[in-house]
C-alpha cells in the first residue's frame, strides 16, 4: 500500500472519465502528490453531474468507463507510485426508477426483497395495510393531473408502468389484472388466453403486508414469470396494451378507474411542494430525489459495500472517504464494521493501515471521537482554524459593526444560525420532525403533536453541534449528555416550546425509558433518529441559510465555519489544534478548497484583507450603493436588491475580480457577469429571505440578474463605468496582499501535521465560487508546462536561480509562485516522509515590532527538523498594496526564536535553496526574518 502523503481531488464526469484521468498521472506525480482522490465512481443517475446520486453501489459507472477503466487507471498510477482514494456514499441512493432496487420497492412496497435497504416508514408492523411511499413528483394536485390525462399505461421491458412526461413508475403485479380488466380482448382468442394465463397467477399474489420469506419468494417468482409473459405478449399483440391504456384515460369513468388503480399501488404521487411535509422516507438533507439507506442492517451493509471491499482486496485503492458520516444511524458502529470487514479481506495489518477518512463537520469546541477507527476527517476544521488566524480581530469586529449599520440588522451570527435551523425544521425538514413527534406521541400523554414538534425542533435549534453519538444501547458520552441537557435548557429559556413537551423530549433523549413503552428500545430508537435529524438541520440551517443571510465577511462563512467565534486567540488556537493533530490525528486531511467550499481558498485569502481595511471597505460599499442606485431596478415600491444582498454581491465581485493591472476586457466581463448572476441568484435562494429554492420569487430574481448585468456591462457608461473603475481600483489595494495570504495558507497546509489535500486546479491561483462554478474544466496541459519550466529554472544555480525567484515575486499574478511553493513543499514531504508524517509540532514565537505578523512552527522527528515561517496581515505589515512582505525594509529587526537544540545547525530553504546557519551562542537561538524572508514571503527550512 502506498503511504498517504498528499492527495489531489479530481471531479469526475462533465467529460472527465477514468480513461481521461490517465494522461494526467505523470503531471500529478511530478507535482509531488501521492494519491488521486476521486469523486464517486459508483453508477449514478443518467447525466449525473457529480455522482452522489447513485443507483447501483455495486458497479463502477459505465459512463466513467466501468471497472476495466478503473483497473487500467490503478495500474498506471501504481507504475508512477501513485495510489487512489475513493469518495464513497454509504448513506443514500437516488430515489429514482433508474435505481433498480428502488424501482422494485415501488412495485412491491414492503414485500420487495430490497425493502430493507431503504429507510421508509411503512406504518405500524402487523397492520392490514401499509402506508404508500409518497412520491413528491407532481406540480399540481393529483386530481388535476388525472383530469389532464397526464398518466399513460405503458410496458417497459415486461413491466407494466404508469408514465408521466419523462418519468414512469411500476405497477404492483397484483394490480395488473385491474389494469387490464376494462378492456375487450377482441377477436383473437389466442391473445385473450395468453393474457388470462398471465393475469391468473397474479390474482393469487400475497398482499404486500406479507413479508415472511415464503411470501417474498412467491411474489418474486410470480412477478418474474409475469414479466417474461407480458414482454412476449406485447411483442406479439401490442394492441392488448393499447386497449388497456385507452380504458384509463379520456373520460370521467376512465379517470376513476385510473384513480382506483393508483390507490392500490405501493406508492402515491403527490405535489412536491405540499408532499415534502408528509414524506415517509428519510432523505439526504432535504433532497427529495435521494433516499436514505439502512446501512446499519448487516445484510444491507454487506451488499452495498461489496464493490469497495473488492477494490481494496484487489489492491486497486488505498483508502475511502466516507461521505456525510453524520447521516448514518450509528457512525461509530458503521466505521468499526467497515474496519473489521477490511481486516477480514486484507488481513489484519493491511486492514489497519487502509485509509478511512470521514466527512465530518466539527464545532469550534468539538473533537473527533478518538474511538473512531479512522485516520481523520476531510479537513474543514483545519481550513477554518487557519482562516481565522489570517484575520485581524479588530478589523473583523469593525466589519460586523459597519455591516449591521448598513443593513439595519442587530442580531449576531449565532442568532442567525438559530433562525436558519428553525426555518429549515419548519419548512424543509418538517416531515422528519413529524416522524419524530409521532414516535414520541404515544408516550407523551397530555401533550399535543404540535407541542411535541415545536419542542423537538427547539431542542435541535439550540444544539451546539451537528449531532450526538449514542450507541445501539442509547448510551451517551458525558460530553454529549451535557450538550443535550444544555440544548433542552436553552430551548426552555427561549420560551417557544411548552415546558411539558420539553419534559417529554428530555425523557426521550436522556431518560432511562419512555412512559408506557414496552422496552427501553423505543426510547433508544427515538434518540438515534433524533441524531439523524439534527445533522441535516445544522447543515441546511447554518451552512446553507445563515452563511448566506449573515455576511459581514464572506471568507468566514465557510463549511464548518463559525463567524461568531472570537478571533483574539486565533493564532494560538491554530497552534494548539495543530499540536493535537500531530499527537492524535497525523493522517487527517488538511483542506483549503474542496468541491463543497463556498469560495476557493484564494478568494477567501483576498477577502481576508478586508479586515485590515475595514474603514476603506465601509466607505467603498457606501460609495458604490450611492453610485449604483440608478442601476437598481424598481419592483413595486422597492429598489432591488436589498442592502444585504447588494453588499454580498460587492464582496463576491472583489473576491473573484480577475488578476492583472488593467480591468478585464469585454469577453472577461461577460464571463464574470454570467458567473456572478448565477451565483447571486443561488446565494439569495439559500438565504431564504426574499426568494428560495422552494418558492422562488421571479420578480426579485429578475431584478438581481438585471442589476448584475448593468453593473458588469461589457461597454459600461455612466454609473456602471464609474463603478467598474472604482471596483478595479479597490481590488488593486487587496489583490496582492491576498496573494501573500494565499501563499501563507498554502505553506502552512503543506507543512502542518496532517495530509495536505489539493483541489483540482488549485496549484495556480483559483478564484472560484461554490458549485457548479468550482467544477469547471482545468487546463492541466498549461499547468504541466509551467511546472516543467519551473523545475528546470530552480535546478539552475547562482544568478539564474536568483533571477527565477525574483521573477516569481515580480510576476506573482501568473501563479508560478504558488505552483513553485507547492511543488517544493511536496518534494520536501517526499524526501522526508517520516518527519512530516510523524514529527511533533512546536509553535515558535517572534519578537520585535512585527511579531504579530508571523506564524511560525517547527516539526521534528529524531534529528530531522522542518521550520515553517509565513506572514499574516500583509497589507498592514507593508503599508503598501504592491510591496511583497520580504526583506529588511519590511521586517526590520523582527526575529524568530528557535529551540535550543537547533543551535549550530544548518537549515536549507526548500523554496529558495538558500542555507541558513543557526547561531550557536545564545541559549535561545534566533533568526532574523529579514534574512529568512529575503527572497520569498514564506520559508520552509529543513535540516
XYZ file of N, CA and C in Angstrom, residues 16 54 139 148 150 154 228 237 265 269 297 303 307 333 398 501 557 560 620 702 753 782 808 815 839 922:
78
model
N -14.759 14.311 -17.837
C -13.565 13.708 -17.244
C -13.893 12.288 -16.801
N -26.286 7.946 -6.565
C -26.036 6.591 -7.035
C -27.312 5.792 -7.248
N -46.586 18.762 -9.997
C -46.598 20.221 -9.832
C -47.946 20.703 -9.323
N -56.183 16.047 -16.425
C -55.451 16.461 -17.631
C -54.878 15.266 -18.396
N -52.558 13.110 -17.620
C -51.099 13.162 -17.650
C -50.455 11.786 -17.501
N -48.010 2.038 -19.850
C -47.000 1.589 -20.804
C -46.383 0.292 -20.288
N -41.872 -11.972 -17.939
C -41.495 -12.639 -19.184
C -42.695 -12.789 -20.115
N -48.706 -8.999 -29.597
C -50.010 -8.337 -29.739
C -49.996 -7.002 -29.001
N -51.577 1.037 -5.342
C -50.136 0.886 -5.510
C -49.387 1.081 -4.192
N -48.319 9.319 -5.966
C -47.785 10.589 -6.459
C -48.491 11.760 -5.778
N -28.198 -2.128 8.848
C -28.598 -3.520 8.683
C -27.413 -4.299 8.119
N -24.111 -6.044 1.253
C -24.438 -5.950 -0.172
C -24.008 -4.619 -0.770
N -18.468 -3.746 -3.591
C -17.553 -3.163 -4.574
C -16.328 -2.569 -3.892
N -20.394 2.677 15.029
C -20.606 1.253 14.755
C -20.338 0.953 13.280
N -14.993 45.493 13.317
C -15.425 46.721 12.638
C -16.316 46.392 11.437
N -43.937 19.657 27.036
C -43.454 18.954 25.844
C -41.948 18.757 25.916
N -17.575 32.622 6.191
C -18.815 31.863 6.010
C -18.537 30.621 5.186
N -18.468 24.498 7.981
C -17.885 24.285 9.301
C -17.432 25.552 9.986
N -16.153 52.299 0.668
C -16.316 51.853 -0.719
C -17.732 51.327 -0.946
N -35.290 38.312 -11.129
C -35.072 39.074 -12.358
C -34.369 40.392 -12.053
N 0.917 19.337 10.682
C 0.570 17.927 10.892
C -0.714 17.563 10.155
N -1.489 23.354 -19.484
C -0.832 24.621 -19.116
C -0.065 24.461 -17.809
N 9.442 35.189 -9.999
C 8.233 34.689 -9.348
C 7.558 35.780 -8.545
N 0.802 33.026 -11.177
C 0.543 31.777 -10.474
C 1.752 30.878 -10.299
N 6.349 13.665 12.737
C 7.055 14.671 13.521
C 6.149 15.395 14.499
N 23.642 31.944 21.769
C 22.584 32.206 22.763
C 21.939 30.918 23.266
